[in-house]
Amino acid sequence: SDCEDRLSEFVDYQKILNFYGYQRFGSKRPVTHLIGKALLRRDFKKAVELIVSFTSRYDSKENTEIREKLVDKSNYKKYLNQVPPQMDIERIVLQEMIDHDDAQKAIHAVPLNLRRFYVQAYQSYLFNQTLSAAFTDGEDLFAAQTGDVCYDLHGILGKFIKGLDQ
């Protein structure tokens, strides 16, 4: 196939595509990028649901069981005390939802650096998808193209112009 041809060419040159790693998305529960997407869409209800009830086959049985109970918003108060201490963000969000029933307020209770991380995780996801598509489509990802923004030989940032790279 076309992709296999590109892959063999890729292997011949021993080049490495620089993807963001799985730890950016969550190793046991790959959800950070989904939360970021919900935040960018200002869908705070979805973001709350993802934080408290998104499950993954890589997460522990205990965590999955409690998350499955938290799919139903009416269970928040009932199960808050069963949420383990290491699920601190979930506990913060649940307490806010119990106290105010306001998803936006609950998300704003999450530390700002973590909210930013969620958005950055979504940006990383989009980058990985774009890099994959460019590779599959046969783009030359290992040399500057005319119009690319990059540093020149003197460390000055600008648009790349073929012929002026010497």
PDB file of C-alpha atoms in Angstrom:
ATOM      1  CA  SER A   1       0.000   0.000   0.000  1.00  0.00           C
ATOM      2  CA  ASP A   2       0.948   3.658  -0.313  1.00  0.00           C
ATOM      3  CA  CYS A   3       1.350   4.025   3.446  1.00  0.00           C
ATOM      4  CA  GLU A   4       3.652   0.970   3.596  1.00  0.00           C
ATOM      5  CA  ASP A   5       5.802   2.462   0.801  1.00  0.00           C
ATOM      6  CA  ARG A   6       6.088   5.699   2.796  1.00  0.00           C
ATOM      7  CA  LEU A   7       6.885   3.699   5.921  1.00  0.00           C
ATOM      8  CA  SER A   8       9.710   1.762   4.234  1.00  0.00           C
ATOM      9  CA  GLU A   9      11.140   5.054   2.918  1.00  0.00           C
ATOM     10  CA  PHE A  10      10.870   6.432   6.438  1.00  0.00           C
ATOM     11  CA  VAL A  11      12.740   3.443   7.911  1.00  0.00           C
ATOM     12  CA  ASP A  12      15.492   3.662   5.271  1.00  0.00           C
ATOM     13  CA  TYR A  13      16.366   7.188   6.375  1.00  0.00           C
ATOM     14  CA  GLN A  14      15.993   6.436  10.096  1.00  0.00           C
ATOM     15  CA  LYS A  15      13.974   9.580  10.689  1.00  0.00           C
ATOM     16  CA  ILE A  16      11.751  10.036  13.686  1.00  0.00           C
ATOM     17  CA  LEU A  17       8.382  11.776  13.752  1.00  0.00           C
ATOM     18  CA  ASN A  18       8.157  13.733  16.986  1.00  0.00           C
ATOM     19  CA  PHE A  19       4.700  12.918  18.374  1.00  0.00           C
ATOM     20  CA  TYR A  20       3.467  13.953  21.789  1.00  0.00           C
ATOM     21  CA  GLY A  21       3.586  10.870  24.011  1.00  0.00           C
ATOM     22  CA  TYR A  22       0.728   9.046  25.692  1.00  0.00           C
ATOM     23  CA  GLN A  23       1.550  10.610  29.075  1.00  0.00           C
ATOM     24  CA  ARG A  24       0.209  13.916  27.706  1.00  0.00           C
ATOM     25  CA  PHE A  25      -3.223  12.307  27.358  1.00  0.00           C
ATOM     26  CA  GLY A  26      -3.225  10.150  30.493  1.00  0.00           C
ATOM     27  CA  SER A  27      -1.581   6.740  30.646  1.00  0.00           C
ATOM     28  CA  LYS A  28      -4.253   4.969  32.727  1.00  0.00           C
ATOM     29  CA  ARG A  29      -7.167   7.114  31.611  1.00  0.00           C
ATOM     30  CA  PRO A  30      -6.541   8.882  28.282  1.00  0.00           C
ATOM     31  CA  VAL A  31      -9.042  11.679  28.776  1.00  0.00           C
ATOM     32  CA  THR A  32      -7.134  14.959  29.204  1.00  0.00           C
ATOM     33  CA  HIS A  33      -7.434  15.914  25.524  1.00  0.00           C
ATOM     34  CA  LEU A  34     -11.175  15.183  25.543  1.00  0.00           C
ATOM     35  CA  ILE A  35     -11.632  17.435  28.573  1.00  0.00           C
ATOM     36  CA  GLY A  36      -9.621  20.128  26.762  1.00  0.00           C
ATOM     37  CA  LYS A  37     -11.859  19.834  23.709  1.00  0.00           C
ATOM     38  CA  ALA A  38     -14.969  20.200  25.892  1.00  0.00           C
ATOM     39  CA  LEU A  39     -13.461  23.265  27.583  1.00  0.00           C
ATOM     40  CA  LEU A  40     -12.681  24.942  24.257  1.00  0.00           C
ATOM     41  CA  ARG A  41     -16.271  24.325  23.196  1.00  0.00           C
ATOM     42  CA  ARG A  42     -17.393  25.784  26.545  1.00  0.00           C
ATOM     43  CA  ASP A  43     -19.256  22.522  27.173  1.00  0.00           C
ATOM     44  CA  PHE A  44     -18.636  22.516  30.916  1.00  0.00           C
ATOM     45  CA  LYS A  45     -21.240  19.826  31.540  1.00  0.00           C
ATOM     46  CA  LYS A  46     -19.335  17.447  29.225  1.00  0.00           C
ATOM     47  CA  ALA A  47     -16.013  18.396  30.869  1.00  0.00           C
ATOM     48  CA  VAL A  48     -17.445  17.560  34.322  1.00  0.00           C
ATOM     49  CA  GLU A  49     -18.802  14.244  33.044  1.00  0.00           C
ATOM     50  CA  LEU A  50     -15.415  13.341  31.540  1.00  0.00           C
ATOM     51  CA  ILE A  51     -13.515  14.253  34.708  1.00  0.00           C
ATOM     52  CA  VAL A  52     -15.702  12.257  37.067  1.00  0.00           C
ATOM     53  CA  SER A  53     -16.983   9.340  35.002  1.00  0.00           C
ATOM     54  CA  PHE A  54     -14.768   8.631  31.963  1.00  0.00           C
ATOM     55  CA  THR A  55     -13.532   5.047  32.261  1.00  0.00           C
ATOM     56  CA  SER A  56     -10.667   3.192  30.671  1.00  0.00           C
ATOM     57  CA  ARG A  57      -9.651  -0.450  30.608  1.00  0.00           C
ATOM     58  CA  TYR A  58      -6.215   0.648  31.891  1.00  0.00           C
ATOM     59  CA  ASP A  59      -7.593   2.162  35.109  1.00  0.00           C
ATOM     60  CA  SER A  60      -7.990   0.162  38.321  1.00  0.00           C
ATOM     61  CA  LYS A  61     -11.111  -1.899  38.945  1.00  0.00           C
ATOM     62  CA  GLU A  62     -11.956   0.225  42.014  1.00  0.00           C
ATOM     63  CA  ASN A  63     -11.651   3.532  40.152  1.00  0.00           C
ATOM     64  CA  THR A  64     -13.727   2.194  37.266  1.00  0.00           C
ATOM     65  CA  GLU A  65     -16.465   0.996  39.634  1.00  0.00           C
ATOM     66  CA  ILE A  66     -16.778   4.379  41.342  1.00  0.00           C
ATOM     67  CA  ARG A  67     -16.698   6.221  37.984  1.00  0.00           C
ATOM     68  CA  GLU A  68     -19.483   4.009  36.647  1.00  0.00           C
ATOM     69  CA  LYS A  69     -21.627   5.038  39.617  1.00  0.00           C
ATOM     70  CA  LEU A  70     -20.846   8.705  38.947  1.00  0.00           C
ATOM     71  CA  VAL A  71     -22.240   8.546  35.405  1.00  0.00           C
ATOM     72  CA  ASP A  72     -25.563   9.284  37.110  1.00  0.00           C
ATOM     73  CA  LYS A  73     -25.364  12.845  38.443  1.00  0.00           C
ATOM     74  CA  SER A  74     -27.900  11.995  41.163  1.00  0.00           C
ATOM     75  CA  ASN A  75     -25.217   9.727  42.705  1.00  0.00           C
ATOM     76  CA  TYR A  76     -22.674  12.515  43.286  1.00  0.00           C
ATOM     77  CA  LYS A  77     -23.600  13.156  46.935  1.00  0.00           C
ATOM     78  CA  LYS A  78     -24.147   9.474  47.706  1.00  0.00           C
ATOM     79  CA  TYR A  79     -20.697   8.358  46.509  1.00  0.00           C
ATOM     80  CA  LEU A  80     -18.490  11.414  47.180  1.00  0.00           C
ATOM     81  CA  ASN A  81     -17.056   9.861  50.352  1.00  0.00           C
ATOM     82  CA  GLN A  82     -16.170   6.666  48.459  1.00  0.00           C
ATOM     83  CA  VAL A  83     -14.033   8.552  45.933  1.00  0.00           C
ATOM     84  CA  PRO A  84     -10.424   7.773  46.906  1.00  0.00           C
ATOM     85  CA  PRO A  85      -8.197  10.658  48.071  1.00  0.00           C
ATOM     86  CA  GLN A  86      -5.867  10.303  45.043  1.00  0.00           C
ATOM     87  CA  MET A  87      -8.825  11.292  42.839  1.00  0.00           C
ATOM     88  CA  ASP A  88      -8.476  14.833  44.200  1.00  0.00           C
ATOM     89  CA  ILE A  89      -9.650  16.683  41.081  1.00  0.00           C
ATOM     90  CA  GLU A  90     -12.716  14.482  40.869  1.00  0.00           C
ATOM     91  CA  ARG A  91     -13.470  15.220  44.523  1.00  0.00           C
ATOM     92  CA  ILE A  92     -13.150  18.988  43.945  1.00  0.00           C
ATOM     93  CA  VAL A  93     -15.477  18.865  40.930  1.00  0.00           C
ATOM     94  CA  LEU A  94     -17.994  16.612  42.684  1.00  0.00           C
ATOM     95  CA  GLN A  95     -18.120  18.844  45.786  1.00  0.00           C
ATOM     96  CA  GLU A  96     -18.742  21.930  43.628  1.00  0.00           C
ATOM     97  CA  MET A  97     -21.481  20.133  41.707  1.00  0.00           C
ATOM     98  CA  ILE A  98     -23.110  19.010  44.966  1.00  0.00           C
ATOM     99  CA  ASP A  99     -22.869  22.520  46.442  1.00  0.00           C
ATOM    100  CA  HIS A 100     -23.881  24.581  43.394  1.00  0.00           C
ATOM    101  CA  ASP A 101     -25.048  22.288  40.558  1.00  0.00           C
ATOM    102  CA  ASP A 102     -23.137  24.572  38.184  1.00  0.00           C
ATOM    103  CA  ALA A 103     -20.737  22.825  35.790  1.00  0.00           C
ATOM    104  CA  GLN A 104     -18.878  26.024  34.866  1.00  0.00           C
ATOM    105  CA  LYS A 105     -18.306  26.830  38.539  1.00  0.00           C
ATOM    106  CA  ALA A 106     -17.135  23.248  39.126  1.00  0.00           C
ATOM    107  CA  ILE A 107     -14.602  23.510  36.285  1.00  0.00           C
ATOM    108  CA  HIS A 108     -13.363  26.859  37.622  1.00  0.00           C
ATOM    109  CA  ALA A 109     -12.645  25.115  40.934  1.00  0.00           C
ATOM    110  CA  VAL A 110     -10.031  23.002  39.106  1.00  0.00           C
ATOM    111  CA  PRO A 111      -6.592  24.658  39.421  1.00  0.00           C
ATOM    112  CA  LEU A 112      -5.836  26.970  36.493  1.00  0.00           C
ATOM    113  CA  ASN A 113      -2.602  25.163  35.555  1.00  0.00           C
ATOM    114  CA  LEU A 114      -4.562  21.910  35.161  1.00  0.00           C
ATOM    115  CA  ARG A 115      -7.294  23.591  33.094  1.00  0.00           C
ATOM    116  CA  ARG A 116      -4.553  24.934  30.837  1.00  0.00           C
ATOM    117  CA  PHE A 117      -3.014  21.463  30.649  1.00  0.00           C
ATOM    118  CA  TYR A 118      -6.334  20.028  29.428  1.00  0.00           C
ATOM    119  CA  VAL A 119      -6.389  22.547  26.566  1.00  0.00           C
ATOM    120  CA  GLN A 120      -2.708  21.892  25.792  1.00  0.00           C
ATOM    121  CA  ALA A 121      -3.436  18.156  25.699  1.00  0.00           C
ATOM    122  CA  TYR A 122      -6.105  18.799  23.057  1.00  0.00           C
ATOM    123  CA  GLN A 123      -3.622  20.921  21.083  1.00  0.00           C
ATOM    124  CA  SER A 124      -1.153  18.035  21.314  1.00  0.00           C
ATOM    125  CA  TYR A 125      -3.807  15.619  20.080  1.00  0.00           C
ATOM    126  CA  LEU A 126      -4.519  17.861  17.076  1.00  0.00           C
ATOM    127  CA  PHE A 127      -0.776  18.117  16.381  1.00  0.00           C
ATOM    128  CA  ASN A 128      -0.429  14.317  16.439  1.00  0.00           C
ATOM    129  CA  GLN A 129      -3.394  13.930  14.096  1.00  0.00           C
ATOM    130  CA  THR A 130      -1.989  16.554  11.720  1.00  0.00           C
ATOM    131  CA  LEU A 131       1.478  14.992  11.764  1.00  0.00           C
ATOM    132  CA  SER A 132      -0.004  11.563  11.024  1.00  0.00           C
ATOM    133  CA  ALA A 133      -2.073  12.925   8.134  1.00  0.00           C
ATOM    134  CA  ALA A 134       0.898  14.835   6.674  1.00  0.00           C
ATOM    135  CA  PHE A 135       3.090  11.723   6.833  1.00  0.00           C
ATOM    136  CA  THR A 136       0.398   9.514   5.301  1.00  0.00           C
ATOM    137  CA  ASP A 137      -0.163  12.075   2.520  1.00  0.00           C
ATOM    138  CA  GLY A 138       3.548  12.029   1.629  1.00  0.00           C
ATOM    139  CA  GLU A 139       4.478  15.493   2.877  1.00  0.00           C
ATOM    140  CA  ASP A 140       8.220  16.127   3.248  1.00  0.00           C
ATOM    141  CA  LEU A 141       8.361  16.616   6.992  1.00  0.00           C
ATOM    142  CA  PHE A 142      12.128  16.671   7.280  1.00  0.00           C
ATOM    143  CA  ALA A 143      13.047  19.783   5.290  1.00  0.00           C
ATOM    144  CA  ALA A 144      11.809  23.349   5.443  1.00  0.00           C
ATOM    145  CA  GLN A 145       9.349  24.305   2.712  1.00  0.00           C
ATOM    146  CA  THR A 146       8.895  27.756   1.193  1.00  0.00           C
ATOM    147  CA  GLY A 147       6.611  29.727   3.500  1.00  0.00           C
ATOM    148  CA  ASP A 148       7.471  27.716   6.648  1.00  0.00           C
ATOM    149  CA  VAL A 149       8.265  29.863   9.654  1.00  0.00           C
ATOM    150  CA  CYS A 150      11.646  28.860  11.085  1.00  0.00           C
ATOM    151  CA  TYR A 151      14.984  30.197  12.283  1.00  0.00           C
ATOM    152  CA  ASP A 152      17.663  31.073   9.736  1.00  0.00           C
ATOM    153  CA  LEU A 153      21.408  30.378  10.102  1.00  0.00           C
ATOM    154  CA  HIS A 154      21.744  33.553  12.219  1.00  0.00           C
ATOM    155  CA  GLY A 155      18.963  32.625  14.644  1.00  0.00           C
ATOM    156  CA  ILE A 156      16.463  35.088  13.169  1.00  0.00           C
ATOM    157  CA  LEU A 157      12.859  33.932  12.935  1.00  0.00           C
ATOM    158  CA  GLY A 158      11.172  34.365   9.577  1.00  0.00           C
ATOM    159  CA  LYS A 159       9.604  32.673   6.564  1.00  0.00           C
ATOM    160  CA  PHE A 160      11.788  30.133   4.778  1.00  0.00           C
ATOM    161  CA  ILE A 161      12.713  31.027   1.202  1.00  0.00           C
ATOM    162  CA  LYS A 162      14.402  28.281  -0.819  1.00  0.00           C
ATOM    163  CA  GLY A 163      17.781  29.427  -2.103  1.00  0.00           C
ATOM    164  CA  LEU A 164      18.420  31.750   0.835  1.00  0.00           C
ATOM    165  CA  ASP A 165      19.154  28.794   3.124  1.00  0.00           C
ATOM    166  CA  GLN A 166      22.847  28.595   2.223  1.00  0.00           C
TER     167      GLN A 166
END
